[in-house]
Amino acid sequence: MANGWVVHQAETAEAYDILAKDPLNGEYAKIQVKSVRKRDDRGGDLVICARKGNGAVYDRSEADYVVGVWAVDGEIPRVWILENRMCGEYWASEARASERWVELSIALNRDLYAESAGVTAQ
């Protein structure tokens, strides 16, 4: 939302977590939100496990994007969005995560909302 996405909350059970309107192209996207974990068995890489409760991967009809949220105690969470390539895991080193995935700012940008409403932010 801090990046201008308009979010819809489903009133029925859906495979995706969020249905959101892209601020650039106006199209809706189905988004699955997952935790990012630092895995010692992967050399300390950051890993997003993108599987359903039954172990199956999300197909494109269920999620267009995967959003990974990395929350470390005492630090501001980091959030990345990546296209659903129907993988069970997405991984990257901490140093290269923002090269492999698109990092989203979680800071509210009031100018985005002012522009869409046609007013000047103060």
N, CA and C of each residue as an Amber inpcrd file, in Angstrom:
protein
   366
   0.8220000  -1.1850000   0.0000000   0.0000000   0.0000000   0.0000000
   0.8680000   1.2510000   0.0000000   2.0270000   1.1800000   0.6780000
   2.9240000   2.3300000   0.7300000   3.4660000   2.6790000  -0.6440000
   3.3720000   1.7300000  -1.5990000   3.8700000   1.9550000  -2.9500000
   2.7620000   2.2630000  -3.9440000   1.5550000   2.5750000  -3.4490000
   0.4650000   2.9910000  -4.3170000  -0.4820000   1.8890000  -4.7490000
  -0.2470000   0.6590000  -4.3250000  -1.1480000  -0.4400000  -4.6790000
  -2.4640000  -0.2660000  -3.9150000  -3.5800000  -0.4620000  -4.5960000
  -4.8960000  -0.4430000  -3.9730000  -5.2600000  -1.8910000  -3.6740000
  -5.5380000  -2.1950000  -2.4190000  -5.7140000  -3.5780000  -1.9850000
  -7.1870000  -3.9110000  -1.7750000  -7.5670000  -5.0880000  -2.2530000
  -8.9130000  -5.6190000  -2.0910000  -8.8690000  -6.7550000  -1.0810000
  -9.8210000  -6.8130000  -0.1780000  -9.8800000  -7.9050000   0.7810000
 -11.0110000  -8.8380000   0.3650000 -10.6600000 -10.1040000   0.1120000
 -11.6420000 -11.0940000  -0.3200000 -12.5840000 -11.4580000   0.8140000
 -13.8400000 -11.6590000   0.4770000 -14.8180000 -12.0870000   1.4720000
 -15.0670000 -13.5970000   1.3870000 -14.4230000 -14.2660000   0.4440000
 -14.5220000 -15.7160000   0.3000000 -13.1200000 -16.2950000   0.3500000
 -13.0220000 -17.5900000   0.5730000 -11.7100000 -18.2490000   0.6180000
 -11.0820000 -18.2400000  -0.7770000  -9.8750000 -17.7360000  -0.8740000
  -9.1350000 -17.6690000  -2.1330000  -7.7410000 -18.2370000  -1.9170000
  -7.0910000 -18.6730000  -2.9970000  -5.7270000 -19.2030000  -2.8970000
  -4.7270000 -18.0930000  -2.5940000  -4.9980000 -16.8720000  -3.0550000
  -4.0800000 -15.7560000  -2.8400000  -4.4000000 -15.0590000  -1.5340000
  -3.4130000 -14.3120000  -1.0210000  -3.6080000 -13.5390000   0.2090000
  -4.1840000 -12.1560000  -0.0770000  -3.7310000 -11.5400000  -1.1760000
  -4.1120000 -10.1650000  -1.4860000  -4.4410000 -10.0530000  -2.9720000
  -5.4870000  -9.3190000  -3.2790000  -5.7740000  -8.9030000  -4.6490000
  -5.5240000  -7.4070000  -4.6600000  -4.6010000  -6.9500000  -5.4980000
  -4.2100000  -5.5380000  -5.4610000  -4.1400000  -4.9560000  -6.8660000
  -4.4500000  -3.6850000  -6.9740000  -4.4150000  -2.9630000  -8.2490000
  -3.0540000  -2.3030000  -8.4030000  -2.3450000  -2.6490000  -9.4700000
  -1.0140000  -2.1050000  -9.7580000  -1.1370000  -0.6040000 -10.0200000
  -0.3420000   0.2240000  -9.3230000  -0.4480000   1.6730000  -9.5040000
   0.0600000   2.1480000 -10.8670000   0.8480000   1.3410000 -11.5620000
   1.3960000   1.7580000 -12.8490000   0.4930000   1.4110000 -14.0190000
  -0.0310000   0.1860000 -14.0440000  -0.8160000  -0.2190000 -15.2130000
  -2.3110000  -0.3790000 -14.9180000  -2.7200000  -0.2490000 -13.6530000
  -4.1280000  -0.3290000 -13.3030000  -4.7100000  -1.7350000 -13.3150000
  -3.8870000  -2.7420000 -13.5550000  -4.3660000  -4.1180000 -13.6010000
  -4.3200000  -4.7400000 -12.2100000  -5.2280000  -5.6770000 -11.9720000
  -5.2470000  -6.3770000 -10.6970000  -4.3030000  -7.5640000 -10.7340000
  -3.6800000  -7.8360000  -9.5940000  -2.7500000  -8.9570000  -9.4680000
  -3.0700000  -9.7280000  -8.1930000  -2.9600000 -11.0540000  -8.2790000
  -3.1350000 -11.9290000  -7.1190000  -1.7620000 -12.1170000  -6.4770000
  -1.6880000 -11.8530000  -5.1850000  -0.4040000 -11.8580000  -4.4860000
  -0.4510000 -12.8340000  -3.3140000   0.5710000 -13.6730000  -3.2370000
   0.7320000 -14.5970000  -2.1170000   1.8470000 -14.0570000  -1.2370000
   1.5930000 -13.8840000   0.0540000   2.5720000 -13.3250000   0.9870000
   3.1950000 -14.4520000   1.8070000   4.5260000 -14.4490000   1.8520000
   5.2640000 -15.4890000   2.5720000   6.3710000 -14.8460000   3.4020000
   6.8000000 -15.5520000   4.4370000   7.9310000 -15.1090000   5.2440000
   9.2360000 -15.4300000   4.5460000  10.2200000 -14.5780000   4.7530000
  11.5850000 -14.8400000   4.2790000  12.3550000 -15.3810000   5.4770000
  13.0970000 -16.4310000   5.2450000  13.9020000 -17.0250000   6.3160000
  15.3600000 -17.0820000   5.8710000  16.2590000 -16.8930000   6.8230000
  17.6880000 -17.0460000   6.5660000  18.0220000 -18.4960000   6.9020000
  18.5410000 -19.2320000   5.9050000  18.7350000 -20.6680000   6.0860000
  20.2070000 -21.0400000   6.1270000  20.6210000 -21.6280000   7.2410000
  22.0040000 -22.0820000   7.3980000  22.3320000 -23.1970000   6.4080000
  21.3540000 -24.0550000   6.0980000  21.6030000 -25.1470000   5.1570000
  21.7350000 -24.6570000   3.7170000  21.4980000 -23.3650000   3.4890000
  21.6790000 -22.7340000   2.1820000  22.7990000 -21.6990000   2.2400000
  23.7320000 -21.8830000   3.1590000  24.8590000 -20.9590000   3.2710000
  24.4640000 -19.5870000   3.7770000  23.3720000 -19.5090000   4.5400000
  22.9240000 -18.2230000   5.0670000  22.0840000 -17.4250000   4.0940000
  21.6820000 -18.0430000   2.9650000  20.8500000 -17.3400000   1.9860000
  19.4590000 -17.0670000   2.5390000  18.8220000 -16.0580000   1.9560000
  17.4300000 -15.7620000   2.2560000  16.5690000 -16.6420000   1.3660000
  15.5570000 -17.2720000   1.9590000  14.7210000 -18.2100000   1.2170000
  13.2490000 -17.8820000   1.4630000  12.4930000 -17.8420000   0.3610000
  11.0390000 -17.7070000   0.4330000  10.4650000 -19.0630000   0.0290000
   9.8050000 -19.7330000   0.9500000   9.1480000 -21.0080000   0.6560000
   7.7640000 -20.6780000   0.1190000   7.5340000 -20.9320000  -1.1600000
   6.2810000 -20.5590000  -1.8140000   5.4400000 -21.7930000  -2.1090000
   5.1160000 -22.5000000  -1.0620000   4.2840000 -23.7010000  -1.1930000
   3.0070000 -23.5410000  -0.3730000   1.9700000 -24.2270000  -0.8090000
   0.7150000 -24.2730000  -0.0630000   0.8700000 -25.2340000   1.1050000
  -0.1160000 -25.2650000   1.9580000  -0.0950000 -26.1620000   3.1090000
   0.0720000 -27.6230000   2.7390000  -0.3780000 -28.0080000   1.5380000
  -0.2520000 -29.3990000   1.0980000   1.0690000 -29.6800000   0.3820000
   1.9570000 -28.6720000   0.3260000   3.2710000 -28.8460000  -0.2930000
   3.3370000 -28.5040000  -1.7710000   2.1970000 -28.2820000  -2.4030000
   2.1740000 -27.9390000  -3.8270000   2.5680000 -26.4760000  -4.0310000
   3.1320000 -26.1710000  -5.2060000   3.4660000 -24.7870000  -5.5270000
   2.2200000 -24.0660000  -6.0270000   2.2380000 -22.7490000  -5.9580000
   1.1360000 -21.9350000  -6.4660000   1.2820000 -21.8260000  -7.9800000
   0.2210000 -22.1690000  -8.7100000   0.2930000 -21.9620000 -10.1520000
  -0.1310000 -20.5340000 -10.4660000   0.0010000 -20.1410000 -11.7070000
  -0.2490000 -18.7330000 -12.0630000  -1.7150000 -18.3350000 -11.9410000
  -2.6300000 -19.3010000 -11.9730000  -4.0380000 -18.9560000 -11.7810000
  -4.3230000 -18.6170000 -10.3180000  -3.4300000 -19.0210000  -9.4210000
  -3.6180000 -18.7770000  -7.9910000  -2.8510000 -17.5630000  -7.4830000
  -1.7210000 -17.2410000  -8.1010000  -0.9060000 -16.1000000  -7.6540000
  -0.0540000 -15.5970000  -8.8130000  -0.1400000 -14.2950000  -9.0690000
   0.6990000 -13.6660000 -10.0860000   2.0690000 -13.3260000  -9.5120000
   2.0810000 -12.9400000  -8.2380000   3.3010000 -12.5190000  -7.5660000
   3.4260000 -13.1860000  -6.2070000   4.6600000 -13.2980000  -5.7480000
   4.9690000 -13.7270000  -4.3940000   5.6290000 -12.5330000  -3.7090000
   5.1650000 -12.2120000  -2.5130000   5.7850000 -11.1630000  -1.7160000
   6.4350000 -11.8370000  -0.5210000   7.7150000 -11.5520000  -0.3220000
   8.4470000 -12.0790000   0.8150000   8.6920000 -10.9910000   1.8340000
   8.4180000 -11.2920000   3.1030000   8.6090000 -10.3320000   4.1900000
   9.6520000 -10.8940000   5.1410000  10.7320000 -10.1200000   5.3370000
  11.8020000 -10.5320000   6.2420000  11.7760000  -9.6200000   7.4520000
  11.3900000 -10.1730000   8.5910000  11.2900000  -9.3980000   9.8240000
  12.2830000  -9.9480000  10.8390000  13.2720000  -9.1350000  11.1810000
  14.2680000  -9.4810000  12.1900000  13.9840000  -8.6050000  13.4020000
  13.9740000  -9.2060000  14.5850000  13.6780000  -8.4510000  15.8060000
  14.5120000  -7.1760000  15.8880000  13.8330000  -6.0680000  16.1630000
  14.5060000  -4.7950000  16.3620000  14.8540000  -4.0530000  15.0850000
  14.5420000  -4.6150000  13.9160000  14.8600000  -3.9680000  12.6340000
  13.5810000  -3.7020000  11.8490000  13.6420000  -2.7290000  10.9580000
  12.5160000  -2.4590000  10.0710000  12.4110000  -3.6220000   9.0910000
  11.2230000  -4.1990000   8.9240000  11.0730000  -5.3190000   7.9820000
  11.4550000  -4.9210000   6.5610000  11.9480000  -5.8970000   5.8200000
  12.2410000  -5.7050000   4.3990000  11.2350000  -6.5340000   3.6130000
  10.7810000  -5.9830000   2.4970000   9.7420000  -6.6260000   1.6930000
  10.1780000  -6.6510000   0.2350000  10.0320000  -7.8210000  -0.3830000
  10.3590000  -7.9780000  -1.8030000   9.1570000  -8.5510000  -2.5310000
   9.0140000  -8.1970000  -3.8050000   7.9780000  -8.7700000  -4.6580000
   8.6720000  -9.4070000  -5.8590000   8.1900000 -10.5820000  -6.2380000
   8.7550000 -11.2590000  -7.3950000   7.6480000 -11.9780000  -8.1420000
   7.8500000 -12.1360000  -9.4290000   6.8700000 -12.8300000 -10.2510000
   6.8030000 -14.3000000  -9.8550000   5.6080000 -14.8450000  -9.8080000
   5.4330000 -16.2650000  -9.5210000   5.9370000 -17.0700000 -10.7210000
   7.0510000 -17.7750000 -10.5090000   7.6040000 -18.6410000 -11.5510000
   7.2840000 -20.1030000 -11.2470000   6.3340000 -20.2970000 -10.3300000
   5.8680000 -21.6220000  -9.9250000   7.0040000 -22.4740000  -9.3630000
   7.8540000 -21.8360000  -8.5500000   8.9330000 -22.5330000  -7.8540000
   8.4990000 -22.7930000  -6.4120000   9.0150000 -23.8430000  -5.8250000
   8.7320000 -24.1290000  -4.4280000   9.5110000 -23.2250000  -3.4940000
  10.7100000 -22.8080000  -3.9380000  11.5500000 -21.9050000  -3.1410000
  12.2020000 -20.8730000  -4.0470000  12.3080000 -19.6860000  -3.5310000
  13.0550000 -18.6050000  -4.1770000  14.1460000 -18.2350000  -3.1900000
  15.3760000 -18.1030000  -3.6580000  16.4570000 -17.8020000  -2.7240000
  17.4330000 -16.8110000  -3.3300000  18.1110000 -16.1070000  -2.4290000
  19.1330000 -15.1330000  -2.8170000  19.9950000 -14.8470000  -1.5980000
  21.2400000 -14.4840000  -1.8380000  22.0730000 -14.0440000  -0.7210000
  21.5270000 -12.7090000  -0.2330000  21.7910000 -12.3870000   1.0160000
  21.3130000 -11.1110000   1.5560000  21.8630000  -9.9500000   0.7250000
  23.1160000 -10.0530000   0.2990000  23.7510000  -8.9830000  -0.4790000
  23.1120000  -8.8150000  -1.8590000  22.5960000  -9.9060000  -2.4380000
  22.0570000  -9.8410000  -3.7970000  20.5340000  -9.8870000  -3.8700000
  19.8650000  -9.9480000  -2.7280000  18.4040000 -10.0740000  -2.7310000
  17.7410000  -8.9560000  -3.5350000  18.1980000  -7.7200000  -3.3710000
  17.5750000  -6.6000000  -4.0810000  17.9660000  -6.5350000  -5.5470000
  18.9370000  -7.3450000  -5.9590000  19.2490000  -7.4820000  -7.3890000
  18.3540000  -8.5390000  -8.0310000  18.0580000  -9.5930000  -7.2860000
  17.2530000 -10.7040000  -7.8110000  15.7590000 -10.4560000  -7.6760000
  15.3780000  -9.7590000  -6.6100000  13.9790000  -9.4850000  -6.3190000
  13.7750000  -7.9700000  -6.2790000  12.5450000  -7.5070000  -6.4400000
  12.2450000  -6.0700000  -6.3730000  11.8940000  -5.7320000  -4.9250000
  12.7490000  -4.9040000  -4.3020000  12.4900000  -4.5210000  -2.9100000
  11.4910000  -3.3720000  -2.8850000  10.5100000  -3.5100000  -2.0130000
   9.4780000  -2.4890000  -1.8530000   9.7350000  -1.7040000  -0.5760000
   9.5870000  -0.4130000  -0.6610000   9.6800000   0.4180000   0.5270000
   8.4020000   0.2510000   1.3270000   8.5110000   0.2030000   2.6360000
   7.3030000   0.1490000   3.4540000   6.9740000   1.5190000   4.0520000
   7.7850000   2.5180000   3.7160000   7.5110000   3.8850000   4.1710000
   6.3590000   4.4470000   3.3530000   5.3950000   5.0390000   4.0080000
   4.2490000   5.6230000   3.3280000   4.6850000   6.8380000   2.5290000
   4.3980000   6.8260000   1.2430000   4.7160000   7.9460000   0.3720000
   3.4250000   8.7190000   0.1200000   3.1980000   9.7550000   0.9120000
   1.9520000  10.5250000   0.8050000   1.7970000  11.2020000  -0.5510000
   2.8940000  11.4870000  -1.2390000   2.8090000  12.1050000  -2.5540000
   2.0730000  11.2030000  -3.5470000   2.2340000   9.8820000  -3.4250000
   1.5210000   8.9570000  -4.3090000   0.0140000   9.1130000  -4.1530000
  -0.4380000   9.2360000  -2.9050000  -1.8630000   9.3580000  -2.6520000
  -2.3820000  10.7240000  -3.0700000  -1.5770000  11.7580000  -2.8640000
  -1.9960000  13.1000000  -3.2570000  -2.1380000  13.1970000  -4.7640000
  -1.1870000  12.5930000  -5.5010000  -1.2590000  12.6190000  -6.9690000
  -2.5030000  11.9090000  -7.4670000  -2.8090000  10.7340000  -6.8960000
  -3.9670000   9.9820000  -7.3560000  -5.2750000  10.6790000  -7.0060000
  -5.2700000  11.4890000  -5.9350000  -6.4680000  12.2120000  -5.5290000
  -6.5420000  13.5820000  -6.1950000  -5.4670000  13.9860000  -6.8650000
  -5.4390000  15.2690000  -7.5540000  -5.2450000  16.4470000  -6.6180000
  -4.6010000  16.2250000  -5.4700000  -4.3380000  17.3210000  -4.5440000
  -2.8380000  17.4470000  -4.3090000  -2.4240000  18.5570000  -3.7610000
  -1.0250000  18.7690000  -3.4550000  -0.7560000  18.3730000  -2.0210000
   0.2370000  17.5050000  -1.8110000   0.5870000  17.0640000  -0.4510000
   1.2590000  18.1960000   0.2900000   1.0110000  18.2670000   1.5970000
   1.6350000  19.3210000   2.4060000   2.3790000  18.7290000   3.5420000
